[in-house]
Amino acid sequence: VRRPAPLSIRTRLTFWYTGILFAILLVVSGLSYSRLRWAVLRDLDTSLLAVAQVIHDTGYPVSGAWPAGTESALGHILGPEFYDKFFQLADPQGRPGARSTRLGGRVLPLSDRARARAARGERTFENFRLEGGERVRLLTLPIVRDGRVVQLVQVGISLDRAERTLARHLETLLVLVPLGLALAAAGGMLVARAALRPVDEMSRLARHITTGEDLGRRITDRGTGDELDHLAGTLNGMLARLEAAFVQMRRFTADAAHELRTPLTALKGGIELALRAPRPADEYRRVLASSLEEVERLAALAEDLLLLSRFAATGASLREAVDLERLVVEVTEAGVRLGHERGVTVRLGDTAPATVRGDAQALRRALLNVVDNAVKYTPPGGRVETSMRRADDHAVVAVADNGPGIAPEDRERVFEPFVRLDEARARDTGGAGLGLAIARSVVTAHGGRLSLESSPGTGSVFTFHLPLA
Ligand SMILES: Nc1ncnc2c1ncn2[C@@H]1O[C@H](COP(=O)(O)OP(=O)(O)OP(=O)(O)O)[C@@H](O)[C@H]1O
Ligand SMILES: [Mg+2]
């Protein structure tokens, strides 16, 4: 079964809008109709009452016919009010007596309710259908003399006019409400379309972004400062970050390729040279040995790249408990051995027991990269000190050296992949510039941070903050 296509926001807004307006118009029309009905009936009642009052005041007897000229006399008194009404007198039991000629032979009915109310001296307004189908509004007014009901005056008026008025009003509503609805729906549609046009524009742009090059495009700011502008700003911000990430990724790829190409070229050159002519065995051995060195470098580089991408990509599932103090001690011992070769003194400062959750192997690698740097970049005779302490819910590990330090403008840069500050020296120490990048992404993946303080000339301090388990 195919599901119907979802309605656009534009259509849904218009539906809602029209639906709500319809409900409002229904209520308003109902109110106006009943208000008009009420007013029309009240007018009728008032004029019925006026006529009844006059008849009452003239005091005709119930029985017998009207004295000659009565009706024209009443007509004279009441003016036009008189001519559209019927009236009839009745005794208190409701037996009809004299009545107006306009009634023809018909008798005005008297309901039980009206009779009962009349007995209590109260007047009653009712609607009736006469024989012959004519609908009338009827007033029954008791005439009380000396505390007794002596007579009933009944005055009726045809409801024709009133009903025609109401019907015309209803017709008007039946035309105007749908017309109003149609106009409002059309207007609502236009408004919704105009309001959503920027959204259309945004989705069109988003659809057109298919390559990394397109990430440079931006949604135009309309400068209205409204929600959609806000959304455009948010999307533009996202595009900018994506673009930056894309550029960074491309640079990373290029750097990595470059980094791989250099040892490969050296390897190729060495092997080609060796193969050009027959050589003594120990020459082959020498070429092979230096080739192995290059291969080892390549393998280490590949390892580093893998590590970096593993920690850059994920938060990793780092659940094992790691004894950080022991890790620091071990890494420092490794540092002592490294320092020994290079004439740098490495010592362990204060430590404190601390456990963190994570990947012990990766953390060791991160620490080792920083200690290795400290030893590598500190000139012979220098000193490196590792230490750790606890602060609140963090373990803080510091690696301090008294080497050349790092200039302020380079302090963030050194954490980027493939960044080496002193190309010439770094090259012969063999690094690719991935050490700090790896350290930082490992620490970040553990929910911590790795920062650097340094003043050129007096040395550097790398500080790890790691959340305690
Ligand atoms: N303790 C330090 N003192 C002075 N400079 C440093 C120190 N640590 C790092 N640097 C500078 O930062 C650069 C980046 O360090 P990083 O560890 O990322 O790369 P690398 O040591 O050159 O290579 P790799 O670590 O991949 O073998 C180094 O090349 C060096 O110039
Ligand atoms: Mg390094």
mmCIF file of N, CA and C and ligand atoms in Angstrom, residues 301 304 365 369-378 399-401 403-406 410 413-423 425-427 429-438 452 454 459-462, ligand 1:
data_model
loop_
_atom_site.group_PDB
_atom_site.id
_atom_site.type_symbol
_atom_site.label_atom_id
_atom_site.label_comp_id
_atom_site.label_asym_id
_atom_site.label_seq_id
_atom_site.Cartn_x
_atom_site.Cartn_y
_atom_site.Cartn_z
ATOM 1 N N LEU A 301 55.106 5.128 10.641
ATOM 2 C CA LEU A 301 54.228 6.208 10.179
ATOM 3 C C LEU A 301 52.812 5.690 9.958
ATOM 4 N N ASP A 304 51.154 5.252 13.202
ATOM 5 C CA ASP A 304 50.735 6.531 13.773
ATOM 6 C C ASP A 304 49.455 7.043 13.111
ATOM 7 N N ARG A 365 50.983 5.733 25.145
ATOM 8 C CA ARG A 365 51.516 6.291 23.913
ATOM 9 C C ARG A 365 51.494 7.816 23.952
ATOM 10 N N ASN A 369 54.807 10.094 23.890
ATOM 11 C CA ASN A 369 55.070 11.072 22.823
ATOM 12 C C ASN A 369 55.554 12.396 23.418
ATOM 13 N N VAL A 370 54.912 12.814 24.508
ATOM 14 C CA VAL A 370 55.264 14.109 25.095
ATOM 15 C C VAL A 370 56.635 14.040 25.792
ATOM 16 N N VAL A 371 56.851 12.930 26.521
ATOM 17 C CA VAL A 371 58.151 12.780 27.189
ATOM 18 C C VAL A 371 59.269 12.668 26.144
ATOM 19 N N ASP A 372 58.983 11.914 25.098
ATOM 20 C CA ASP A 372 59.953 11.736 24.018
ATOM 21 C C ASP A 372 60.312 13.095 23.407
ATOM 22 N N ASN A 373 59.302 13.921 23.170
ATOM 23 C CA ASN A 373 59.568 15.273 22.650
ATOM 24 C C ASN A 373 60.470 16.057 23.595
ATOM 25 N N ALA A 374 60.094 16.017 24.892
ATOM 26 C CA ALA A 374 60.844 16.807 25.877
ATOM 27 C C ALA A 374 62.323 16.418 25.831
ATOM 28 N N VAL A 375 62.563 15.098 25.729
ATOM 29 C CA VAL A 375 63.952 14.644 25.699
ATOM 30 C C VAL A 375 64.610 15.034 24.369
ATOM 31 N N LYS A 376 63.828 14.833 23.279
ATOM 32 C CA LYS A 376 64.375 15.063 21.943
ATOM 33 C C LYS A 376 64.736 16.528 21.692
ATOM 34 N N TYR A 377 63.872 17.429 22.185
ATOM 35 C CA TYR A 377 64.086 18.837 21.826
ATOM 36 C C TYR A 377 64.821 19.635 22.893
ATOM 37 N N THR A 378 65.194 18.951 23.988
ATOM 38 C CA THR A 378 65.981 19.646 24.995
ATOM 39 C C THR A 378 67.457 19.328 24.739
ATOM 40 N N VAL A 399 54.555 17.445 32.197
ATOM 41 C CA VAL A 399 55.882 17.099 31.686
ATOM 42 C C VAL A 399 56.593 18.421 31.403
ATOM 43 N N ALA A 400 57.625 18.718 32.203
ATOM 44 C CA ALA A 400 58.289 20.018 32.075
ATOM 45 C C ALA A 400 59.720 19.818 31.610
ATOM 46 N N ASP A 401 60.165 20.692 30.718
ATOM 47 C CA ASP A 401 61.576 20.640 30.315
ATOM 48 C C ASP A 401 62.155 22.042 30.335
ATOM 49 N N GLY A 403 64.089 23.146 27.826
ATOM 50 C CA GLY A 403 64.614 23.265 26.466
ATOM 51 C C GLY A 403 64.346 24.632 25.856
ATOM 52 N N PRO A 404 64.304 24.688 24.530
ATOM 53 C CA PRO A 404 64.190 25.976 23.837
ATOM 54 C C PRO A 404 62.829 26.646 23.990
ATOM 55 N N GLY A 405 61.815 25.911 24.408
ATOM 56 C CA GLY A 405 60.475 26.511 24.505
ATOM 57 C C GLY A 405 59.828 26.640 23.140
ATOM 58 N N ILE A 406 58.585 27.053 23.162
ATOM 59 C CA ILE A 406 57.826 27.167 21.910
ATOM 60 C C ILE A 406 57.184 28.550 21.849
ATOM 61 N N ASP A 410 53.144 29.431 17.886
ATOM 62 C CA ASP A 410 53.216 28.021 17.497
ATOM 63 C C ASP A 410 52.543 27.093 18.495
ATOM 64 N N ARG A 413 49.623 25.375 17.044
ATOM 65 C CA ARG A 413 49.983 24.724 15.797
ATOM 66 C C ARG A 413 50.681 23.377 16.018
ATOM 67 N N VAL A 414 51.492 23.294 17.084
ATOM 68 C CA VAL A 414 52.276 22.073 17.257
ATOM 69 C C VAL A 414 51.388 20.843 17.450
ATOM 70 N N PHE A 415 50.117 21.084 17.825
ATOM 71 C CA PHE A 415 49.221 19.945 18.030
ATOM 72 C C PHE A 415 48.603 19.457 16.715
ATOM 73 N N GLU A 416 48.815 20.211 15.645
ATOM 74 C CA GLU A 416 48.280 19.774 14.359
ATOM 75 C C GLU A 416 49.169 18.691 13.758
ATOM 76 N N PRO A 417 48.562 17.780 12.990
ATOM 77 C CA PRO A 417 49.354 16.715 12.404
ATOM 78 C C PRO A 417 50.397 17.273 11.425
ATOM 79 N N PHE A 418 51.529 16.650 11.366
ATOM 80 C CA PHE A 418 52.607 16.964 10.408
ATOM 81 C C PHE A 418 53.245 18.329 10.627
ATOM 82 N N VAL A 419 53.018 18.923 11.795
ATOM 83 C CA VAL A 419 53.659 20.210 12.047
ATOM 84 C C VAL A 419 54.945 19.963 12.840
ATOM 85 N N ARG A 420 56.063 20.378 12.242
ATOM 86 C CA ARG A 420 57.365 20.320 12.914
ATOM 87 C C ARG A 420 57.928 21.726 12.885
ATOM 88 N N LEU A 421 58.378 22.182 14.028
ATOM 89 C CA LEU A 421 58.812 23.577 14.067
ATOM 90 C C LEU A 421 60.190 23.744 13.451
ATOM 91 N N ASP A 422 61.066 22.839 13.774
ATOM 92 C CA ASP A 422 62.424 22.964 13.275
ATOM 93 C C ASP A 422 62.651 21.838 12.281
ATOM 94 N N GLU A 423 62.277 22.137 11.024
ATOM 95 C CA GLU A 423 62.249 21.082 10.007
ATOM 96 C C GLU A 423 63.563 20.293 9.959
ATOM 97 N N ARG A 425 66.080 19.846 12.033
ATOM 98 C CA ARG A 425 66.432 18.999 13.148
ATOM 99 C C ARG A 425 65.427 17.847 13.275
ATOM 100 N N ALA A 426 64.152 18.179 13.059
ATOM 101 C CA ALA A 426 63.117 17.159 13.202
ATOM 102 C C ALA A 426 63.335 16.048 12.197
ATOM 103 N N ARG A 427 63.764 16.440 11.015
ATOM 104 C CA ARG A 427 63.950 15.446 9.969
ATOM 105 C C ARG A 427 64.956 14.388 10.419
ATOM 106 N N THR A 429 65.755 13.658 13.442
ATOM 107 C CA THR A 429 65.279 12.859 14.572
ATOM 108 C C THR A 429 64.207 11.887 14.096
ATOM 109 N N GLY A 430 63.800 12.062 12.835
ATOM 110 C CA GLY A 430 62.954 11.057 12.219
ATOM 111 C C GLY A 430 61.467 11.203 12.423
ATOM 112 N N GLY A 431 61.034 12.249 13.117
ATOM 113 C CA GLY A 431 59.595 12.367 13.400
ATOM 114 C C GLY A 431 58.815 12.878 12.210
ATOM 115 N N ALA A 432 57.542 12.497 12.147
ATOM 116 C CA ALA A 432 56.666 12.967 11.083
ATOM 117 C C ALA A 432 55.828 14.153 11.546
ATOM 118 N N GLY A 433 55.911 14.469 12.829
ATOM 119 C CA GLY A 433 55.088 15.570 13.345
ATOM 120 C C GLY A 433 53.715 15.114 13.769
ATOM 121 N N LEU A 434 53.588 13.823 14.066
ATOM 122 C CA LEU A 434 52.271 13.309 14.468
ATOM 123 C C LEU A 434 52.148 13.115 15.978
ATOM 124 N N GLY A 435 53.293 13.188 16.681
ATOM 125 C CA GLY A 435 53.316 12.832 18.107
ATOM 126 C C GLY A 435 52.295 13.592 18.937
ATOM 127 N N LEU A 436 52.318 14.924 18.850
ATOM 128 C CA LEU A 436 51.416 15.711 19.689
ATOM 129 C C LEU A 436 49.971 15.597 19.216
ATOM 130 N N ALA A 437 49.791 15.473 17.894
ATOM 131 C CA ALA A 437 48.429 15.310 17.378
ATOM 132 C C ALA A 437 47.801 14.045 17.949
ATOM 133 N N ILE A 438 48.602 12.971 17.966
ATOM 134 C CA ILE A 438 48.095 11.715 18.525
ATOM 135 C C ILE A 438 47.797 11.883 20.018
ATOM 136 N N LEU A 452 49.513 23.398 26.757
ATOM 137 C CA LEU A 452 50.940 23.711 26.718
ATOM 138 C C LEU A 452 51.179 25.107 27.258
ATOM 139 N N SER A 454 54.522 27.682 27.775
ATOM 140 C CA SER A 454 55.928 27.734 27.416
ATOM 141 C C SER A 454 56.364 29.177 27.268
ATOM 142 N N GLY A 459 61.875 26.952 28.481
ATOM 143 C CA GLY A 459 61.326 25.593 28.447
ATOM 144 C C GLY A 459 59.819 25.538 28.269
ATOM 145 N N SER A 460 59.305 24.295 28.275
ATOM 146 C CA SER A 460 57.881 24.076 28.027
ATOM 147 C C SER A 460 57.314 23.169 29.105
ATOM 148 N N VAL A 461 56.039 23.344 29.380
ATOM 149 C CA VAL A 461 55.331 22.420 30.268
ATOM 150 C C VAL A 461 54.084 21.933 29.544
ATOM 151 N N PHE A 462 54.012 20.624 29.317
ATOM 152 C CA PHE A 462 52.796 20.025 28.756
ATOM 153 C C PHE A 462 51.978 19.464 29.899
HETATM 154 N N1 LIG B 1 59.210 19.953 24.523
HETATM 155 C C1 LIG B 1 59.361 20.635 23.369
HETATM 156 N N2 LIG B 1 60.205 21.682 23.271
HETATM 157 C C2 LIG B 1 60.361 22.355 22.110
HETATM 158 N N3 LIG B 1 59.711 22.049 20.971
HETATM 159 C C3 LIG B 1 58.839 21.010 20.995
HETATM 160 C C4 LIG B 1 58.642 20.253 22.171
HETATM 161 N N4 LIG B 1 57.707 19.310 21.879
HETATM 162 C C5 LIG B 1 57.386 19.452 20.595
HETATM 163 N N5 LIG B 1 58.051 20.490 20.034
HETATM 164 C C6 LIG B 1 57.909 20.952 18.660
HETATM 165 O O1 LIG B 1 56.646 20.563 18.173
HETATM 166 C C7 LIG B 1 56.754 19.838 16.968
HETATM 167 C C8 LIG B 1 55.696 18.797 16.905
HETATM 168 O O2 LIG B 1 55.892 17.738 17.797
HETATM 169 P P1 LIG B 1 55.373 16.309 17.485
HETATM 170 O O3 LIG B 1 55.657 15.436 18.622
HETATM 171 O O4 LIG B 1 53.962 16.473 17.075
HETATM 172 O O5 LIG B 1 56.164 15.893 16.193
HETATM 173 P P2 LIG B 1 57.648 15.350 16.086
HETATM 174 O O6 LIG B 1 58.193 15.140 17.440
HETATM 175 O O7 LIG B 1 58.354 16.282 15.175
HETATM 176 O O8 LIG B 1 57.441 13.971 15.323
HETATM 177 P P3 LIG B 1 56.891 12.609 15.955
HETATM 178 O O9 LIG B 1 56.451 12.910 17.333
HETATM 179 O O10 LIG B 1 55.783 12.246 15.030
HETATM 180 O O11 LIG B 1 58.028 11.675 15.899
HETATM 181 C C9 LIG B 1 58.161 19.243 17.025
HETATM 182 O O12 LIG B 1 58.623 19.054 15.715
HETATM 183 C C10 LIG B 1 58.938 20.317 17.760
HETATM 184 O O13 LIG B 1 59.412 21.280 16.837
#
